[in-house]
PDB file of C-alpha atoms in Angstrom:
ATOM      1  CA  MET I   1      23.929 -18.228  23.164  1.00  0.00           C
ATOM      2  CA  ASN I   2      22.773 -18.396  19.575  1.00  0.00           C
ATOM      3  CA  ARG I   3      20.922 -21.595  18.740  1.00  0.00           C
ATOM      4  CA  SER I   4      23.197 -22.245  15.788  1.00  0.00           C
ATOM      5  CA  THR I   5      26.254 -22.436  18.057  1.00  0.00           C
ATOM      6  CA  ARG I   6      24.845 -24.471  20.929  1.00  0.00           C
ATOM      7  CA  PRO I   7      26.918 -27.576  21.615  1.00  0.00           C
ATOM      8  CA  GLY I   8      25.481 -30.955  22.436  1.00  0.00           C
ATOM      9  CA  LYS I   9      23.874 -33.952  20.869  1.00  0.00           C
ATOM     10  CA  ARG I  10      21.591 -33.340  17.936  1.00  0.00           C
ATOM     11  CA  PRO I  11      17.958 -34.196  18.604  1.00  0.00           C
ATOM     12  CA  ALA I  12      16.361 -37.295  17.100  1.00  0.00           C
ATOM     13  CA  TYR I  13      13.227 -36.576  15.075  1.00  0.00           C
ATOM     14  CA  HIS I  14      10.507 -38.723  13.619  1.00  0.00           C
ATOM     15  CA  HIS I  15       9.783 -38.052   9.950  1.00  0.00           C
ATOM     16  CA  GLY I  16       6.932 -35.577  10.478  1.00  0.00           C
ATOM     17  CA  ASP I  17       8.610 -33.937  13.442  1.00  0.00           C
ATOM     18  CA  LEU I  18      11.755 -33.185  11.459  1.00  0.00           C
ATOM     19  CA  LYS I  19       9.806 -31.510   8.677  1.00  0.00           C
ATOM     20  CA  SER I  20       7.983 -29.426  11.265  1.00  0.00           C
ATOM     21  CA  ALA I  21      11.282 -28.494  12.927  1.00  0.00           C
ATOM     22  CA  LEU I  22      12.774 -27.444   9.591  1.00  0.00           C
ATOM     23  CA  ARG I  23       9.713 -25.318   8.805  1.00  0.00           C
ATOM     24  CA  SER I  24       9.949 -23.695  12.213  1.00  0.00           C
ATOM     25  CA  ALA I  25      13.638 -22.950  11.737  1.00  0.00           C
ATOM     26  CA  ALA I  26      12.981 -21.518   8.273  1.00  0.00           C
ATOM     27  CA  SER I  27      10.195 -19.328   9.652  1.00  0.00           C
ATOM     28  CA  SER I  28      12.468 -17.960  12.371  1.00  0.00           C
ATOM     29  CA  LEU I  29      15.221 -17.155   9.907  1.00  0.00           C
ATOM     30  CA  ILE I  30      13.057 -15.380   7.338  1.00  0.00           C
ATOM     31  CA  ALA I  31      11.346 -13.413  10.116  1.00  0.00           C
ATOM     32  CA  GLU I  32      14.768 -12.228  11.193  1.00  0.00           C
ATOM     33  CA  ARG I  33      16.228 -11.255   7.834  1.00  0.00           C
ATOM     34  CA  GLY I  34      14.059 -12.294   4.897  1.00  0.00           C
ATOM     35  CA  VAL I  35      14.182 -15.160   2.437  1.00  0.00           C
ATOM     36  CA  ASP I  36      17.077 -14.279   0.149  1.00  0.00           C
ATOM     37  CA  THR I  37      20.032 -14.829   2.469  1.00  0.00           C
ATOM     38  CA  VAL I  38      18.769 -18.058   4.057  1.00  0.00           C
ATOM     39  CA  SER I  39      20.193 -21.434   3.000  1.00  0.00           C
ATOM     40  CA  LEU I  40      18.957 -24.970   3.557  1.00  0.00           C
ATOM     41  CA  ARG I  41      22.194 -25.770   5.365  1.00  0.00           C
ATOM     42  CA  GLU I  42      21.537 -22.945   7.822  1.00  0.00           C
ATOM     43  CA  ILE I  43      17.927 -24.024   8.285  1.00  0.00           C
ATOM     44  CA  ALA I  44      19.180 -27.507   9.184  1.00  0.00           C
ATOM     45  CA  GLN I  45      21.737 -26.048  11.587  1.00  0.00           C
ATOM     46  CA  ILE I  46      19.081 -24.033  13.423  1.00  0.00           C
ATOM     47  CA  ALA I  47      16.848 -27.123  13.575  1.00  0.00           C
ATOM     48  CA  GLY I  48      19.747 -29.042  15.107  1.00  0.00           C
ATOM     49  CA  VAL I  49      20.174 -31.628  12.355  1.00  0.00           C
ATOM     50  CA  SER I  50      22.695 -32.273   9.613  1.00  0.00           C
ATOM     51  CA  HIS I  51      22.155 -30.753   6.204  1.00  0.00           C
ATOM     52  CA  THR I  52      22.141 -34.319   4.855  1.00  0.00           C
ATOM     53  CA  ALA I  53      19.087 -35.072   6.987  1.00  0.00           C
ATOM     54  CA  ALA I  54      17.394 -31.935   5.685  1.00  0.00           C
ATOM     55  CA  TYR I  55      18.025 -32.981   2.075  1.00  0.00           C
ATOM     56  CA  ARG I  56      16.198 -36.247   2.726  1.00  0.00           C
ATOM     57  CA  HIS I  57      13.018 -34.193   3.102  1.00  0.00           C
ATOM     58  CA  TYR I  58      13.603 -31.175   0.875  1.00  0.00           C
ATOM     59  CA  ALA I  59      15.368 -30.957  -2.470  1.00  0.00           C
ATOM     60  CA  ASP I  60      16.394 -27.348  -1.888  1.00  0.00           C
ATOM     61  CA  LYS I  61      15.568 -24.183   0.023  1.00  0.00           C
ATOM     62  CA  GLU I  62      12.662 -23.376  -2.264  1.00  0.00           C
ATOM     63  CA  ALA I  63      11.006 -26.662  -1.330  1.00  0.00           C
ATOM     64  CA  VAL I  64      11.175 -25.699   2.360  1.00  0.00           C
ATOM     65  CA  MET I  65       9.702 -22.298   1.569  1.00  0.00           C
ATOM     66  CA  ALA I  66       6.911 -23.878  -0.469  1.00  0.00           C
ATOM     67  CA  ASP I  67       6.075 -26.183   2.425  1.00  0.00           C
ATOM     68  CA  LEU I  68       6.104 -23.249   4.824  1.00  0.00           C
ATOM     69  CA  ALA I  69       3.885 -21.195   2.515  1.00  0.00           C
ATOM     70  CA  GLU I  70       1.469 -24.106   2.171  1.00  0.00           C
ATOM     71  CA  ALA I  71       1.232 -24.358   5.959  1.00  0.00           C
ATOM     72  CA  GLY I  72       0.631 -20.601   6.041  1.00  0.00           C
ATOM     73  CA  PHE I  73      -2.307 -20.823   3.629  1.00  0.00           C
ATOM     74  CA  ARG I  74      -3.838 -23.636   5.658  1.00  0.00           C
ATOM     75  CA  GLU I  75      -3.371 -21.716   8.895  1.00  0.00           C
ATOM     76  CA  LEU I  76      -4.900 -18.569   7.396  1.00  0.00           C
ATOM     77  CA  ASN I  77      -7.860 -20.510   6.037  1.00  0.00           C
ATOM     78  CA  ALA I  78      -8.434 -22.108   9.437  1.00  0.00           C
ATOM     79  CA  SER I  79      -8.188 -18.710  11.163  1.00  0.00           C
ATOM     80  CA  MET I  80     -10.814 -17.249   8.855  1.00  0.00           C
ATOM     81  CA  ARG I  81     -13.168 -20.207   9.285  1.00  0.00           C
ATOM     82  CA  ASP I  82     -12.737 -20.138  13.052  1.00  0.00           C
ATOM     83  CA  ALA I  83     -13.506 -16.412  13.071  1.00  0.00           C
ATOM     84  CA  MET I  84     -16.675 -16.953  11.053  1.00  0.00           C
ATOM     85  CA  ALA I  85     -17.781 -19.851  13.238  1.00  0.00           C
ATOM     86  CA  SER I  86     -17.329 -17.764  16.381  1.00  0.00           C
ATOM     87  CA  ILE I  87     -19.607 -14.977  15.177  1.00  0.00           C
ATOM     88  CA  PRO I  88     -23.360 -15.379  15.691  1.00  0.00           C
ATOM     89  CA  GLY I  89     -25.641 -13.772  13.171  1.00  0.00           C
ATOM     90  CA  GLY I  90     -25.764 -13.441   9.451  1.00  0.00           C
ATOM     91  CA  VAL I  91     -23.411 -13.769   6.541  1.00  0.00           C
ATOM     92  CA  THR I  92     -22.358 -10.119   6.502  1.00  0.00           C
ATOM     93  CA  ARG I  93     -20.946 -10.278  10.024  1.00  0.00           C
ATOM     94  CA  LYS I  94     -19.206 -13.548   9.223  1.00  0.00           C
ATOM     95  CA  LEU I  95     -17.543 -12.060   6.156  1.00  0.00           C
ATOM     96  CA  GLN I  96     -16.380  -9.091   8.225  1.00  0.00           C
ATOM     97  CA  ALA I  97     -14.940 -11.496  10.785  1.00  0.00           C
ATOM     98  CA  ALA I  98     -13.109 -13.417   8.072  1.00  0.00           C
ATOM     99  CA  GLY I  99     -11.660 -10.211   6.638  1.00  0.00           C
ATOM    100  CA  SER I 100     -10.513  -9.041  10.041  1.00  0.00           C
ATOM    101  CA  ALA I 101      -8.916 -12.430  10.729  1.00  0.00           C
ATOM    102  CA  TYR I 102      -7.026 -12.134   7.427  1.00  0.00           C
ATOM    103  CA  VAL I 103      -5.597  -8.741   8.338  1.00  0.00           C
ATOM    104  CA  HIS I 104      -4.622  -9.855  11.840  1.00  0.00           C
ATOM    105  CA  PHE I 105      -2.904 -12.940  10.451  1.00  0.00           C
ATOM    106  CA  GLY I 106      -0.790 -10.789   8.156  1.00  0.00           C
ATOM    107  CA  VAL I 107       0.083  -8.318  10.906  1.00  0.00           C
ATOM    108  CA  ALA I 108       1.074 -11.124  13.282  1.00  0.00           C
ATOM    109  CA  GLN I 109       3.195 -12.944  10.675  1.00  0.00           C
ATOM    110  CA  PRO I 110       4.287 -10.451   8.028  1.00  0.00           C
ATOM    111  CA  HIS I 111       7.255 -12.546   6.924  1.00  0.00           C
ATOM    112  CA  LEU I 112       4.955 -15.491   6.272  1.00  0.00           C
ATOM    113  CA  LEU I 113       2.377 -13.411   4.387  1.00  0.00           C
ATOM    114  CA  GLN I 114       5.121 -11.982   2.187  1.00  0.00           C
ATOM    115  CA  LEU I 115       6.487 -15.465   1.520  1.00  0.00           C
ATOM    116  CA  MET I 116       3.028 -16.769   0.609  1.00  0.00           C
ATOM    117  CA  PHE I 117       2.482 -14.038  -1.973  1.00  0.00           C
ATOM    118  CA  GLY I 118       6.027 -13.087  -2.932  1.00  0.00           C
ATOM    119  CA  ALA I 119       8.446 -14.230  -5.619  1.00  0.00           C
ATOM    120  CA  ALA I 120      10.572 -16.585  -3.521  1.00  0.00           C
ATOM    121  CA  ILE I 121       8.772 -19.615  -4.963  1.00  0.00           C
ATOM    122  CA  ALA I 122       9.365 -19.405  -8.688  1.00  0.00           C
ATOM    123  CA  ASP I 123       7.224 -22.251 -10.024  1.00  0.00           C
ATOM    124  CA  TRP I 124       4.159 -23.159  -7.992  1.00  0.00           C
ATOM    125  CA  LYS I 125       3.402 -26.063 -10.329  1.00  0.00           C
ATOM    126  CA  ARG I 126       6.217 -27.960  -8.637  1.00  0.00           C
ATOM    127  CA  TYR I 127       4.260 -27.890  -5.374  1.00  0.00           C
ATOM    128  CA  PRO I 128       0.699 -29.202  -5.795  1.00  0.00           C
ATOM    129  CA  GLY I 129       0.049 -28.994  -2.054  1.00  0.00           C
ATOM    130  CA  LEU I 130       0.782 -25.271  -2.140  1.00  0.00           C
ATOM    131  CA  VAL I 131      -1.529 -24.732  -5.099  1.00  0.00           C
ATOM    132  CA  GLU I 132      -4.286 -26.704  -3.381  1.00  0.00           C
ATOM    133  CA  ALA I 133      -3.921 -24.740  -0.131  1.00  0.00           C
ATOM    134  CA  SER I 134      -4.052 -21.406  -1.950  1.00  0.00           C
ATOM    135  CA  ASP I 135      -7.053 -22.523  -3.990  1.00  0.00           C
ATOM    136  CA  ALA I 136      -8.800 -23.638  -0.795  1.00  0.00           C
ATOM    137  CA  LEU I 137      -8.447 -20.148   0.645  1.00  0.00           C
ATOM    138  CA  TYR I 138      -9.987 -18.645  -2.489  1.00  0.00           C
ATOM    139  CA  ALA I 139     -12.737 -21.259  -2.338  1.00  0.00           C
ATOM    140  CA  ALA I 140     -13.531 -20.316   1.256  1.00  0.00           C
ATOM    141  CA  LEU I 141     -14.039 -16.679   0.242  1.00  0.00           C
ATOM    142  CA  THR I 142     -16.110 -17.700  -2.777  1.00  0.00           C
ATOM    143  CA  GLU I 143     -18.214 -19.932  -0.535  1.00  0.00           C
ATOM    144  CA  ILE I 144     -19.161 -17.115   1.835  1.00  0.00           C
ATOM    145  CA  ILE I 145     -19.995 -14.810  -1.098  1.00  0.00           C
ATOM    146  CA  THR I 146     -22.181 -17.512  -2.638  1.00  0.00           C
ATOM    147  CA  SER I 147     -23.933 -18.059   0.685  1.00  0.00           C
ATOM    148  CA  GLY I 148     -24.683 -14.346   0.939  1.00  0.00           C
ATOM    149  CA  GLN I 149     -26.107 -14.298  -2.586  1.00  0.00           C
ATOM    150  CA  GLU I 150     -28.298 -17.311  -1.906  1.00  0.00           C
ATOM    151  CA  LYS I 151     -29.685 -15.584   1.187  1.00  0.00           C
ATOM    152  CA  GLY I 152     -30.396 -12.438  -0.803  1.00  0.00           C
ATOM    153  CA  LYS I 153     -27.873 -10.398   1.190  1.00  0.00           C
ATOM    154  CA  PHE I 154     -25.213  -9.808  -1.460  1.00  0.00           C
ATOM    155  CA  ARG I 155     -25.505  -8.394  -4.944  1.00  0.00           C
ATOM    156  CA  ALA I 156     -25.759 -10.637  -7.973  1.00  0.00           C
ATOM    157  CA  GLY I 157     -22.638 -11.401  -9.958  1.00  0.00           C
ATOM    158  CA  ASP I 158     -19.939 -13.988 -10.435  1.00  0.00           C
ATOM    159  CA  PRO I 159     -19.096 -15.077  -6.861  1.00  0.00           C
ATOM    160  CA  ALA I 160     -15.516 -15.888  -7.851  1.00  0.00           C
ATOM    161  CA  GLU I 161     -15.002 -12.340  -9.157  1.00  0.00           C
ATOM    162  CA  LEU I 162     -16.580 -10.817  -6.057  1.00  0.00           C
ATOM    163  CA  ALA I 163     -14.424 -13.053  -3.858  1.00  0.00           C
ATOM    164  CA  LEU I 164     -11.332 -11.843  -5.733  1.00  0.00           C
ATOM    165  CA  ALA I 165     -12.343  -8.240  -5.070  1.00  0.00           C
ATOM    166  CA  ALA I 166     -12.885  -9.016  -1.383  1.00  0.00           C
ATOM    167  CA  TRP I 167      -9.532 -10.807  -1.183  1.00  0.00           C
ATOM    168  CA  SER I 168      -7.735  -7.910  -2.857  1.00  0.00           C
ATOM    169  CA  LEU I 169      -9.207  -5.422  -0.403  1.00  0.00           C
ATOM    170  CA  VAL I 170      -8.209  -7.148   2.826  1.00  0.00           C
ATOM    171  CA  HIS I 171      -4.896  -8.331   1.418  1.00  0.00           C
ATOM    172  CA  GLY I 172      -4.008  -4.806   0.373  1.00  0.00           C
ATOM    173  CA  LEU I 173      -4.698  -3.494   3.869  1.00  0.00           C
ATOM    174  CA  ALA I 174      -2.629  -6.277   5.422  1.00  0.00           C
ATOM    175  CA  LEU I 175       0.333  -5.473   3.165  1.00  0.00           C
ATOM    176  CA  LEU I 176       0.103  -1.743   3.850  1.00  0.00           C
ATOM    177  CA  ILE I 177       0.147  -2.341   7.591  1.00  0.00           C
ATOM    178  CA  CYS I 178       2.917  -4.948   7.399  1.00  0.00           C
ATOM    179  CA  GLY I 179       5.008  -2.610   5.290  1.00  0.00           C
ATOM    180  CA  ARG I 180       4.482   0.261   7.738  1.00  0.00           C
ATOM    181  CA  ARG I 181       2.962   2.300   4.924  1.00  0.00           C
ATOM    182  CA  VAL I 182       0.254   3.806   7.095  1.00  0.00           C
ATOM    183  CA  THR I 183       0.535   5.780  10.311  1.00  0.00           C
ATOM    184  CA  GLY I 184      -0.438   3.699  13.317  1.00  0.00           C
ATOM    185  CA  SER I 185       0.726   0.353  11.935  1.00  0.00           C
ATOM    186  CA  ASP I 186       2.245  -0.574  15.307  1.00  0.00           C
ATOM    187  CA  ASP I 187      -0.943   0.216  17.207  1.00  0.00           C
ATOM    188  CA  ALA I 188      -3.187  -2.811  17.787  1.00  0.00           C
ATOM    189  CA  LEU I 189      -6.241  -0.584  18.218  1.00  0.00           C
ATOM    190  CA  PHE I 190      -5.527   1.122  14.891  1.00  0.00           C
ATOM    191  CA  VAL I 191      -5.165  -2.250  13.154  1.00  0.00           C
ATOM    192  CA  GLU I 192      -8.505  -3.399  14.535  1.00  0.00           C
ATOM    193  CA  ARG I 193     -10.267  -0.171  13.562  1.00  0.00           C
ATOM    194  CA  ALA I 194      -8.733  -0.180  10.093  1.00  0.00           C
ATOM    195  CA  SER I 195      -9.755  -3.775   9.461  1.00  0.00           C
ATOM    196  CA  GLN I 196     -13.290  -3.001  10.630  1.00  0.00           C
ATOM    197  CA  ARG I 197     -13.545   0.059   8.376  1.00  0.00           C
ATOM    198  CA  VAL I 198     -12.218  -1.724   5.306  1.00  0.00           C
ATOM    199  CA  THR I 199     -14.448  -4.765   5.784  1.00  0.00           C
ATOM    200  CA  ALA I 200     -17.422  -2.433   6.344  1.00  0.00           C
ATOM    201  CA  LEU I 201     -16.688  -0.837   2.957  1.00  0.00           C
ATOM    202  CA  LEU I 202     -16.527  -4.308   1.474  1.00  0.00           C
ATOM    203  CA  ILE I 203     -19.939  -5.154   2.894  1.00  0.00           C
ATOM    204  CA  GLU I 204     -21.371  -1.876   1.556  1.00  0.00           C
ATOM    205  CA  GLY I 205     -20.146  -2.786  -1.901  1.00  0.00           C
ATOM    206  CA  LEU I 206     -21.641  -6.257  -1.709  1.00  0.00           C
ATOM    207  CA  THR I 207     -24.981  -5.232  -0.229  1.00  0.00           C
ATOM    208  CA  GLY I 208     -25.441  -1.852  -1.882  1.00  0.00           C
ATOM    209  CA  LYS I 209     -26.220  -0.326   1.506  1.00  0.00           C
TER     210      LYS I 209
END
């Protein structure tokens, strides 16, 4: 039976739990059919609460999507940092691990990646938490580039510009795979090999080797 038609008493949520439930419902819906056809009323229905309760937390659907995108940026940042922390050795291997983690995040949650970087959220200035989370991801990439430069491993240059180039490279691969634009997109081994090759090219560009 579809969750939206299940009978029974609606669950009682604490404040934070309800927001989490609404985000989860929104994520499920956009994974199923994209952002455009989803409404806040439907998100509330899937979460098992009244639309009135949903409006106490979110002004509109865009606000839910902004909150979901913010959570996505924070999750991606944590995934990259965890990947770097798990890799022994130098800065080049850590950057490769971060790039691979980025690609795998996008492949695992393509609907979320597309929301984070798409046009569904018209004015980011309305959502300072989203801006901060996105900036923190950029800062994490800039930080690893700066560390490599300080250790004499990476070429000289503006670390923010080099971080943007690195971000563009792994993000482009993630989008190509998510969009099924390359043969083998459904093959986990292909995804791993592709991410390794692309991050290796990135390292070559940064080290000149």
